Every structure is written in C-alpha cells, then in structure tokens.
C-alpha cells in the first residue's frame, strides 16, 4: 500500500475514534446506570419513579432491580462498567458492600452517587469520585421522639396501666442500615432525655416490610394485647403492617378503649390518610422528590465531567454527602407532606 494512503487511513481512524469519544460527553450521548436495592420497597418506589421522570430526555439510562440480592447487584454494576457508562447511581443492597463496589468502580474511573443506604465514612473517603445523597439518619429518630413526647404528654389516658412509663414495642428496619440503627436509638434517647420513662416489651426486625411487620404485630397482640401503649416503627410501611394487624383485633377502629398509638417515618400517602383518620399519630417526612432531584442533578453533572454541584445550591458535608432535611408531620401540619410524594 502506498505510504501516503496508509498515513491518510491512520489519521482518519484516529479522527474517527476521537470523535466517538467526544460525542459521549455531549448531552444526548450520556449514559448512566442506576441500581435500586429492591423495586418493591414502598418508599424507594417513589424515589425510583422520580429519578426516571427526571432523567427522561436528559440521558440514556439503564435502571436495574437488584431484588435485595447483593450478588445480583454486583453483576449489574459489572455490566454497567463493561458498557462504560458515564456515571453510576447506586442504592446498595448491603451498605457494608460499598468498599467492594468502589474497588470495582474506581479502576474504571467512573463517578458514583450512592443514595439512601449510606456507606461508611472510610468508604466514602476512599474514592474522590464517590458522593452520597440521603438524609441525616439521627434527625428522623429525633423528630419521631419529639412527636411521641408531645402526643404522650397531651394524652394521659394512653398510659393505660397508669405507671407513668410507656410500654412500647419497636419495629426495626434492616439491621445494619444506618437509618434503622439511628432511628431505633434516637427515639428512645429523646424520650429519656425528656424525662419520659420507657419500657420495651419487644423489638423486632421487620426489614422495612409491611408483611413482616404485620406478622410481628400479630404475635405481639396475641402476647401483650392492650398492654402495648405505643408502637414505634422505623418506617411507614411497617407502621401500616402493624396497623392492619391490630385493626383485625378491633384496635384503632373507633373504640377509645382499644387504641394503640403508632408512629412511623417517610410520610407515604397511605400513612397520611391514616393520620387524617386518627389511626396513626404521626410520621417524619423524607422527600423522595427532593432526594431524587439531588441524585439526578449530581449524576448528570458527574457524567458530563463537570463539578458535581454545578448549577445547584447543594452543599457537601465532610463525607461528600448532600443531606435532604426531614420534617415532623402530625395532623396539625399534614398538608406539608403532600408535595413530596406527587
Ligand atoms: C426508608 C424506608 C426504606 C429504606 C430503604 C429508609 O430511609 O425510611 O422506608 O425502606 O430507606 O433503604
Ligand atoms: Ca404505662
């Protein structure tokens, strides 16, 4: 082959390759990968739909259901790395697997936004292209505690055995999940700090799940009946499960002598309806819409190789996390909860 033609061909090939690489960074060619720990989690399903709506038309994306299986999620991340996506957003199955994930993602240099299940500080700081979007877990437990303090103090009849203490049962989310751990600890601490004595009848892990909570509450009603003076639930889905269970036994359906106050977290629409009916005392709003917005804004910025906060007003904390604030919700301010879940 003629030397000039060969040189021409090599140069053309170079141009072609560099062109394809460049266009990956233009808006319409951006591709991002999102994994969700499980689609059938009530709160997360709102987050997922918001993320989808907000990404539509802004980037190509593949969203995966990890079906609560860390091995499956690892494979999904491997596949996204293979596709050479521009950025990843990961709702971990197991928060403790962040370091394992980072070890896969870091060599590929792909930016990653973790959300909802917070990795440890050490893991967050081990990769400069890792960020987090979520809440401050303790805040939800503190607010839940304050709701209970106020409600308990204004309803003396709720102390059914008149001993001045709250005999309670607690529904815990997934063990090891920062939200579950902090909510479980803080609600008790706030009550104690406010001079309210508490006595735990039982605590059960129901993994954020309505059915598991219903099963736990069935057993509690059988064992303790009306001696239960409060049900503390780490989230609303489990609070709903508990409500269904006790309603089957005639509680919280209008008979004042058969009432067990319940408190949750999230402010999902079903719980808002129950608060209006008076069957649930209160909840703590965490906004799926605001969190999805932060995830999408940061994901797109990262995918385009821009400053992750470009064009936003978010602030990063010491672990490169953006925190969306919680809000305590009771009947008094119930309307404040409606926007976040639309
Ligand atoms: C929510 C739960 C949800 C969990 C999933 C928590 O922040 O309050 O409802 O199940 O996240 O990780
Ligand atoms: Ca009591």
CSV table of C-alpha atoms and ligand atoms in Angstrom, one decimal:
chain,number,residue,atom,x,y,z
A,1,UNK,CA,0.0,0.0,0.0
A,2,UNK,CA,1.2,3.5,-0.8
A,3,UNK,CA,2.7,5.2,2.2
A,4,UNK,CA,0.6,8.3,1.7
A,5,UNK,CA,-2.7,6.4,1.6
A,6,UNK,CA,-1.6,4.4,4.7
A,7,UNK,CA,-0.9,7.6,6.6
A,8,UNK,CA,-4.2,9.1,5.5
A,9,UNK,CA,-6.0,6.0,6.7
A,10,UNK,CA,-4.3,6.0,10.1
A,11,UNK,CA,-5.1,9.7,10.6
A,12,UNK,CA,-8.8,9.2,9.6
A,13,UNK,CA,-9.0,6.3,12.0
A,14,UNK,CA,-7.7,8.5,14.8
A,15,UNK,CA,-10.1,11.2,14.0
A,16,UNK,CA,-13.0,8.7,14.0
A,17,UNK,CA,-12.0,7.3,17.4
A,18,UNK,CA,-11.5,10.7,19.0
A,19,UNK,CA,-14.9,11.9,17.6
A,20,UNK,CA,-16.8,8.9,19.0
A,21,UNK,CA,-15.1,9.5,22.4
A,22,UNK,CA,-16.0,13.2,22.4
A,23,UNK,CA,-19.6,12.7,21.5
A,24,UNK,CA,-20.1,10.5,24.5
A,25,UNK,CA,-19.8,13.7,26.5
A,26,UNK,CA,-22.4,15.6,24.7
A,27,UNK,CA,-25.9,15.7,26.4
A,28,UNK,CA,-27.7,13.2,24.2
A,29,UNK,CA,-25.0,10.6,24.3
A,30,UNK,CA,-24.6,10.5,28.0
A,31,UNK,CA,-25.4,7.1,29.5
A,32,UNK,CA,-25.8,6.5,33.2
A,33,UNK,CA,-26.6,3.3,35.2
A,34,UNK,CA,-28.8,3.1,38.2
A,35,UNK,CA,-29.3,0.2,40.6
A,36,UNK,CA,-32.2,0.0,43.1
A,37,UNK,CA,-31.8,-2.4,46.1
A,38,UNK,CA,-35.4,-3.6,45.5
A,39,UNK,CA,-38.3,-2.2,43.5
A,40,UNK,CA,-41.0,-3.5,45.9
A,41,UNK,CA,-39.8,-1.2,48.8
A,42,UNK,CA,-42.6,1.2,49.3
A,43,UNK,CA,-40.6,4.4,49.9
A,44,UNK,CA,-37.9,3.5,47.3
A,45,UNK,CA,-40.6,3.0,44.6
A,46,UNK,CA,-41.4,6.7,44.9
A,47,UNK,CA,-37.8,7.6,44.7
A,48,UNK,CA,-37.3,5.4,41.6
A,49,UNK,CA,-40.2,6.9,39.7
A,50,UNK,CA,-39.0,10.4,40.4
A,51,UNK,CA,-35.5,9.5,39.2
A,52,UNK,CA,-36.9,8.0,36.0
A,53,UNK,CA,-39.1,11.0,35.3
A,54,UNK,CA,-36.3,13.5,35.9
A,55,UNK,CA,-33.8,11.6,33.7
A,56,UNK,CA,-36.1,11.2,30.8
A,57,UNK,CA,-34.8,13.1,27.8
A,58,UNK,CA,-31.7,14.1,29.7
A,59,UNK,CA,-29.6,11.0,29.4
A,60,UNK,CA,-29.7,7.4,28.2
A,61,UNK,CA,-30.1,5.2,31.3
A,62,UNK,CA,-30.5,1.6,32.4
A,63,UNK,CA,-32.2,1.1,35.7
A,64,UNK,CA,-31.9,-2.3,37.5
A,65,UNK,CA,-33.8,-4.0,40.2
A,66,UNK,CA,-31.3,-5.8,42.5
A,67,UNK,CA,-34.1,-7.7,44.1
A,68,UNK,CA,-32.5,-7.4,47.5
A,69,UNK,CA,-29.6,-9.6,46.3
A,70,UNK,CA,-26.1,-8.2,46.6
A,71,UNK,CA,-24.6,-10.7,44.2
A,72,UNK,CA,-27.1,-9.7,41.6
A,73,UNK,CA,-26.3,-6.0,42.2
A,74,UNK,CA,-22.6,-6.7,41.8
A,75,UNK,CA,-23.3,-8.3,38.4
A,76,UNK,CA,-25.4,-5.3,37.4
A,77,UNK,CA,-22.5,-3.0,38.3
A,78,UNK,CA,-20.0,-5.1,36.4
A,79,UNK,CA,-22.3,-4.9,33.3
A,80,UNK,CA,-22.5,-1.1,33.6
A,81,UNK,CA,-18.8,-0.8,33.9
A,82,UNK,CA,-18.5,-3.0,30.8
A,83,UNK,CA,-20.8,-0.7,28.9
A,84,UNK,CA,-18.5,2.1,30.1
A,85,UNK,CA,-21.3,4.3,31.4
A,86,UNK,CA,-20.5,7.9,32.2
A,87,UNK,CA,-21.7,7.7,35.8
A,88,UNK,CA,-23.5,5.4,38.3
A,89,UNK,CA,-26.1,5.9,41.0
A,90,UNK,CA,-26.3,3.0,43.5
A,91,UNK,CA,-28.8,2.2,46.1
A,92,UNK,CA,-26.8,-0.6,47.8
A,93,UNK,CA,-28.4,-3.8,48.9
A,94,UNK,CA,-26.0,-4.1,51.8
A,95,UNK,CA,-24.5,-0.7,52.9
A,96,UNK,CA,-21.4,-2.6,54.1
A,97,UNK,CA,-20.6,-3.7,50.5
A,98,UNK,CA,-19.6,-0.1,49.4
A,99,UNK,CA,-15.9,-0.8,49.6
A,100,UNK,CA,-16.3,-3.9,47.4
A,101,UNK,CA,-18.2,-1.8,44.9
A,102,UNK,CA,-15.7,1.1,45.0
A,103,UNK,CA,-12.9,-1.4,44.3
A,104,UNK,CA,-14.6,-2.3,41.0
A,105,UNK,CA,-15.6,1.2,40.0
A,106,UNK,CA,-12.5,3.2,40.9
A,107,UNK,CA,-10.1,1.5,38.4
A,108,UNK,CA,-12.6,2.4,35.7
A,109,UNK,CA,-12.7,6.0,36.9
A,110,UNK,CA,-16.5,6.1,36.8
A,111,UNK,CA,-18.1,8.6,39.1
A,112,UNK,CA,-20.7,7.2,41.5
A,113,UNK,CA,-23.5,8.7,43.6
A,114,UNK,CA,-24.6,6.4,46.4
A,115,UNK,CA,-28.0,7.1,47.8
A,116,UNK,CA,-30.4,6.1,50.6
A,117,UNK,CA,-28.1,3.5,52.1
A,118,UNK,CA,-25.1,5.4,53.4
A,119,UNK,CA,-21.6,3.8,53.1
A,120,UNK,CA,-19.2,4.3,55.9
A,121,UNK,CA,-17.1,7.4,56.1
A,122,UNK,CA,-14.0,5.4,55.4
A,123,UNK,CA,-15.5,4.0,52.2
A,124,UNK,CA,-16.8,7.5,51.1
A,125,UNK,CA,-13.3,9.0,51.5
A,126,UNK,CA,-11.6,6.1,49.7
A,127,UNK,CA,-12.7,7.4,46.3
A,128,UNK,CA,-12.7,11.1,45.2
A,129,UNK,CA,-15.4,10.4,42.6
A,130,UNK,CA,-17.9,9.0,45.1
A,131,UNK,CA,-20.7,11.1,46.6
A,132,UNK,CA,-23.8,10.4,48.7
A,133,UNK,CA,-27.4,11.7,48.6
A,134,UNK,CA,-29.6,11.0,51.6
A,135,UNK,CA,-30.7,12.4,54.9
A,136,UNK,CA,-29.1,12.7,58.4
A,137,UNK,CA,-30.4,9.4,59.9
A,138,UNK,CA,-30.4,10.7,63.5
A,139,UNK,CA,-32.7,13.6,62.6
A,140,UNK,CA,-35.6,11.3,61.8
A,141,UNK,CA,-35.3,9.5,65.1
A,142,UNK,CA,-35.0,12.8,67.0
A,143,UNK,CA,-38.2,14.1,65.3
A,144,UNK,CA,-40.0,10.8,65.9
A,145,UNK,CA,-39.1,11.1,69.6
A,146,UNK,CA,-40.4,14.7,69.7
A,147,UNK,CA,-43.7,13.7,68.1
A,148,UNK,CA,-44.1,10.9,70.8
A,149,UNK,CA,-43.2,13.3,73.7
A,150,UNK,CA,-45.8,15.8,72.7
A,151,UNK,CA,-48.5,13.3,72.0
A,152,UNK,CA,-47.8,11.3,75.2
A,153,UNK,CA,-47.8,14.3,77.4
A,154,UNK,CA,-51.1,15.6,76.0
A,155,UNK,CA,-52.9,12.2,76.2
A,156,UNK,CA,-52.7,11.0,79.8
A,157,UNK,CA,-55.2,8.2,79.1
A,158,UNK,CA,-52.6,6.5,76.8
A,159,UNK,CA,-50.8,5.4,80.0
A,160,UNK,CA,-53.2,2.5,80.3
A,161,UNK,CA,-51.7,0.9,83.4
A,162,UNK,CA,-51.0,4.3,85.0
A,163,UNK,CA,-47.4,3.6,85.9
A,164,UNK,CA,-46.1,6.7,84.2
A,165,UNK,CA,-44.0,4.7,81.7
A,166,UNK,CA,-44.5,3.9,78.1
A,167,UNK,CA,-44.7,0.2,77.5
A,168,UNK,CA,-43.8,0.0,73.8
A,169,UNK,CA,-42.9,-2.4,71.0
A,170,UNK,CA,-40.5,-1.4,68.2
A,171,UNK,CA,-40.4,-2.4,64.6
A,172,UNK,CA,-36.9,-2.1,63.2
A,173,UNK,CA,-35.8,-1.8,59.6
A,174,UNK,CA,-32.9,-3.8,58.2
A,175,UNK,CA,-30.2,-4.4,60.8
A,176,UNK,CA,-27.0,-2.6,59.9
A,177,UNK,CA,-28.9,0.1,57.8
A,178,UNK,CA,-27.8,3.5,59.2
A,179,UNK,CA,-31.4,4.7,59.2
A,180,UNK,CA,-32.7,1.7,61.1
A,181,UNK,CA,-29.9,1.9,63.7
A,182,UNK,CA,-30.2,5.6,64.2
A,183,UNK,CA,-34.0,5.7,64.4
A,184,UNK,CA,-34.1,2.9,66.9
A,185,UNK,CA,-31.5,4.6,69.1
A,186,UNK,CA,-32.6,8.2,68.9
A,187,UNK,CA,-36.3,7.7,69.6
A,188,UNK,CA,-35.5,6.1,72.9
A,189,UNK,CA,-32.8,8.7,73.7
A,190,UNK,CA,-35.2,11.6,73.0
A,191,UNK,CA,-37.9,10.2,75.3
A,192,UNK,CA,-35.5,9.5,78.1
A,193,UNK,CA,-33.9,13.0,77.7
A,194,UNK,CA,-37.4,14.5,78.0
A,195,UNK,CA,-38.0,12.7,81.3
A,196,UNK,CA,-40.3,10.0,79.9
A,197,UNK,CA,-39.7,6.6,81.3
A,198,UNK,CA,-39.9,3.8,78.7
A,199,UNK,CA,-40.2,0.0,79.0
A,200,UNK,CA,-39.6,-2.1,75.9
A,201,UNK,CA,-41.9,-5.1,75.6
A,202,UNK,CA,-40.2,-6.2,72.5
A,203,UNK,CA,-38.2,-5.1,69.4
A,204,UNK,CA,-38.3,-7.0,66.1
A,205,UNK,CA,-36.6,-6.5,62.8
A,206,UNK,CA,-39.2,-6.5,60.0
A,207,UNK,CA,-36.8,-5.3,57.3
A,208,UNK,CA,-38.9,-2.2,56.3
A,209,UNK,CA,-41.6,-4.6,55.1
A,210,UNK,CA,-45.3,-4.4,55.6
A,211,UNK,CA,-45.9,-8.1,55.8
A,212,UNK,CA,-43.1,-8.9,58.1
A,213,UNK,CA,-44.4,-6.1,60.4
A,214,UNK,CA,-47.9,-7.5,60.3
A,215,UNK,CA,-46.6,-10.9,61.4
A,216,UNK,CA,-44.6,-9.4,64.2
A,217,UNK,CA,-47.6,-7.3,65.4
A,218,UNK,CA,-49.9,-10.3,65.2
A,219,UNK,CA,-47.7,-12.1,67.7
A,220,UNK,CA,-47.4,-9.0,69.9
A,221,UNK,CA,-51.2,-8.5,70.1
A,222,UNK,CA,-51.6,-12.1,71.0
A,223,UNK,CA,-49.0,-11.9,73.7
A,224,UNK,CA,-49.5,-8.3,75.2
A,225,UNK,CA,-52.9,-7.2,73.9
A,226,UNK,CA,-53.9,-3.8,75.2
A,227,UNK,CA,-50.8,-3.6,77.5
A,228,UNK,CA,-49.0,-2.2,74.5
A,229,UNK,CA,-49.0,1.6,74.9
A,230,UNK,CA,-47.1,2.6,71.8
A,231,UNK,CA,-45.8,1.1,68.5
A,232,UNK,CA,-42.6,2.8,67.3
A,233,UNK,CA,-41.9,1.9,63.7
A,234,UNK,CA,-38.7,2.8,61.8
A,235,UNK,CA,-40.7,3.4,58.7
A,236,UNK,CA,-44.3,3.9,57.5
A,237,UNK,CA,-44.6,0.6,55.5
A,238,UNK,CA,-44.0,-1.3,58.8
A,239,UNK,CA,-46.3,1.1,60.7
A,240,UNK,CA,-49.1,0.2,58.1
A,241,UNK,CA,-48.4,-3.5,58.6
A,242,UNK,CA,-48.8,-3.1,62.4
A,243,UNK,CA,-52.0,-1.1,61.9
A,244,UNK,CA,-53.5,-3.7,59.7
A,245,UNK,CA,-52.7,-6.4,62.3
A,246,UNK,CA,-54.1,-4.6,65.3
A,247,UNK,CA,-57.2,-3.4,63.4
A,248,UNK,CA,-58.0,-7.1,62.8
A,249,UNK,CA,-58.2,-7.4,66.5
A,250,UNK,CA,-60.5,-4.4,66.9
A,251,UNK,CA,-57.9,-1.8,67.8
A,252,UNK,CA,-57.7,1.7,66.2
A,253,UNK,CA,-61.1,1.5,64.6
A,254,UNK,CA,-63.0,3.9,66.8
A,255,UNK,CA,-63.3,2.3,70.2
A,256,UNK,CA,-61.4,4.6,72.6
A,257,UNK,CA,-60.7,1.8,75.0
A,258,UNK,CA,-58.9,-0.2,72.3
A,259,UNK,CA,-56.3,2.2,70.9
A,260,UNK,CA,-52.6,1.8,70.4
A,261,UNK,CA,-50.8,4.9,69.1
A,262,UNK,CA,-48.4,4.3,66.2
A,263,UNK,CA,-45.6,6.5,64.8
A,264,UNK,CA,-43.6,6.0,61.6
A,265,UNK,CA,-41.2,7.6,59.2
A,266,UNK,CA,-41.4,8.6,55.5
A,267,UNK,CA,-44.9,10.2,55.2
A,268,UNK,CA,-46.0,7.9,52.3
A,269,UNK,CA,-49.5,8.8,51.1
A,270,UNK,CA,-51.2,5.8,52.8
A,271,UNK,CA,-49.9,6.9,56.2
A,272,UNK,CA,-51.0,10.5,55.6
A,273,UNK,CA,-54.6,9.1,55.1
A,274,UNK,CA,-54.3,7.2,58.3
A,275,UNK,CA,-53.1,10.3,60.2
A,276,UNK,CA,-56.2,12.1,58.9
A,277,UNK,CA,-58.4,9.3,60.2
A,278,UNK,CA,-56.7,9.4,63.6
A,279,UNK,CA,-55.4,5.8,63.4
A,280,UNK,CA,-51.7,6.9,63.3
A,281,UNK,CA,-50.3,9.6,65.5
A,282,UNK,CA,-47.6,11.0,63.2
A,283,UNK,CA,-44.7,10.4,60.9
A,284,UNK,CA,-41.5,12.1,59.7
A,285,UNK,CA,-41.4,13.2,56.1
A,286,UNK,CA,-38.4,12.3,54.0
A,287,UNK,CA,-38.9,13.7,50.5
A,288,UNK,CA,-38.4,11.2,47.6
A,289,UNK,CA,-38.8,14.1,45.2
A,290,UNK,CA,-36.0,16.3,46.7
A,291,UNK,CA,-33.7,13.4,47.1
A,292,UNK,CA,-34.3,12.2,43.5
A,293,UNK,CA,-33.6,15.8,42.3
A,294,UNK,CA,-30.3,15.9,44.1
A,295,UNK,CA,-29.3,12.4,42.7
A,296,UNK,CA,-30.2,13.3,39.1
A,297,UNK,CA,-28.6,16.8,39.2
A,298,UNK,CA,-25.3,15.3,40.6
A,299,UNK,CA,-25.4,12.3,38.4
A,300,UNK,CA,-25.7,14.3,35.2
A,301,UNK,CA,-23.0,16.7,36.3
A,302,UNK,CA,-20.7,13.9,37.1
A,303,UNK,CA,-21.5,12.1,33.8
A,304,UNK,CA,-20.6,15.3,31.9
A,305,UNK,CA,-17.3,15.6,33.8
A,306,UNK,CA,-18.5,18.8,35.4
A,307,UNK,CA,-18.2,19.8,39.0
A,308,UNK,CA,-20.8,17.6,40.7
A,309,UNK,CA,-22.6,20.6,42.3
A,310,UNK,CA,-22.5,22.8,39.1
A,311,UNK,CA,-25.7,24.8,38.8
A,312,UNK,CA,-27.1,23.6,42.1
A,313,UNK,CA,-27.3,25.0,45.7
A,314,UNK,CA,-26.4,21.8,47.5
A,315,UNK,CA,-23.6,21.7,50.0
A,316,UNK,CA,-21.3,18.7,50.5
A,317,UNK,CA,-20.6,17.7,54.1
A,318,UNK,CA,-17.3,16.0,55.3
A,319,UNK,CA,-18.2,12.7,53.6
A,320,UNK,CA,-19.2,14.4,50.4
A,321,UNK,CA,-22.8,13.9,51.2
A,322,UNK,CA,-25.8,16.0,50.4
A,323,UNK,CA,-28.5,15.9,53.1
A,324,UNK,CA,-32.2,16.5,52.4
A,325,UNK,CA,-33.9,17.6,55.7
A,326,UNK,CA,-36.7,15.7,57.4
A,327,UNK,CA,-39.9,17.2,58.7
A,328,UNK,CA,-42.1,16.0,61.6
A,329,UNK,CA,-45.7,15.5,60.4
A,330,UNK,CA,-48.9,15.3,62.5
A,331,UNK,CA,-52.5,16.3,61.9
A,332,UNK,CA,-51.6,19.9,62.6
A,333,UNK,CA,-49.3,20.3,59.6
A,334,UNK,CA,-50.5,17.4,57.4
A,335,UNK,CA,-50.6,19.5,54.2
A,336,UNK,CA,-46.9,20.0,54.3
A,337,UNK,CA,-46.5,16.3,53.4
A,338,UNK,CA,-48.5,16.3,50.2
A,339,UNK,CA,-46.0,17.8,47.7
A,340,UNK,CA,-43.1,15.4,48.2
A,341,UNK,CA,-45.0,12.3,47.0
A,342,UNK,CA,-46.8,13.7,44.0
B,1,LIG,C1,-36.9,4.5,54.4
B,1,LIG,C2,-37.5,3.1,54.4
B,1,LIG,C3,-36.9,2.3,53.2
B,1,LIG,C4,-35.4,2.3,53.4
B,1,LIG,C5,-34.8,1.5,52.3
B,1,LIG,C6,-35.4,4.3,54.5
B,1,LIG,O1,-34.8,5.6,54.5
B,1,LIG,O2,-37.4,5.2,55.5
B,1,LIG,O3,-38.9,3.2,54.2
B,1,LIG,O4,-37.4,1.0,53.3
B,1,LIG,O5,-34.9,3.6,53.5
B,1,LIG,O6,-33.4,1.5,52.3
B,2,LIG,CA1,-47.6,2.6,81.2
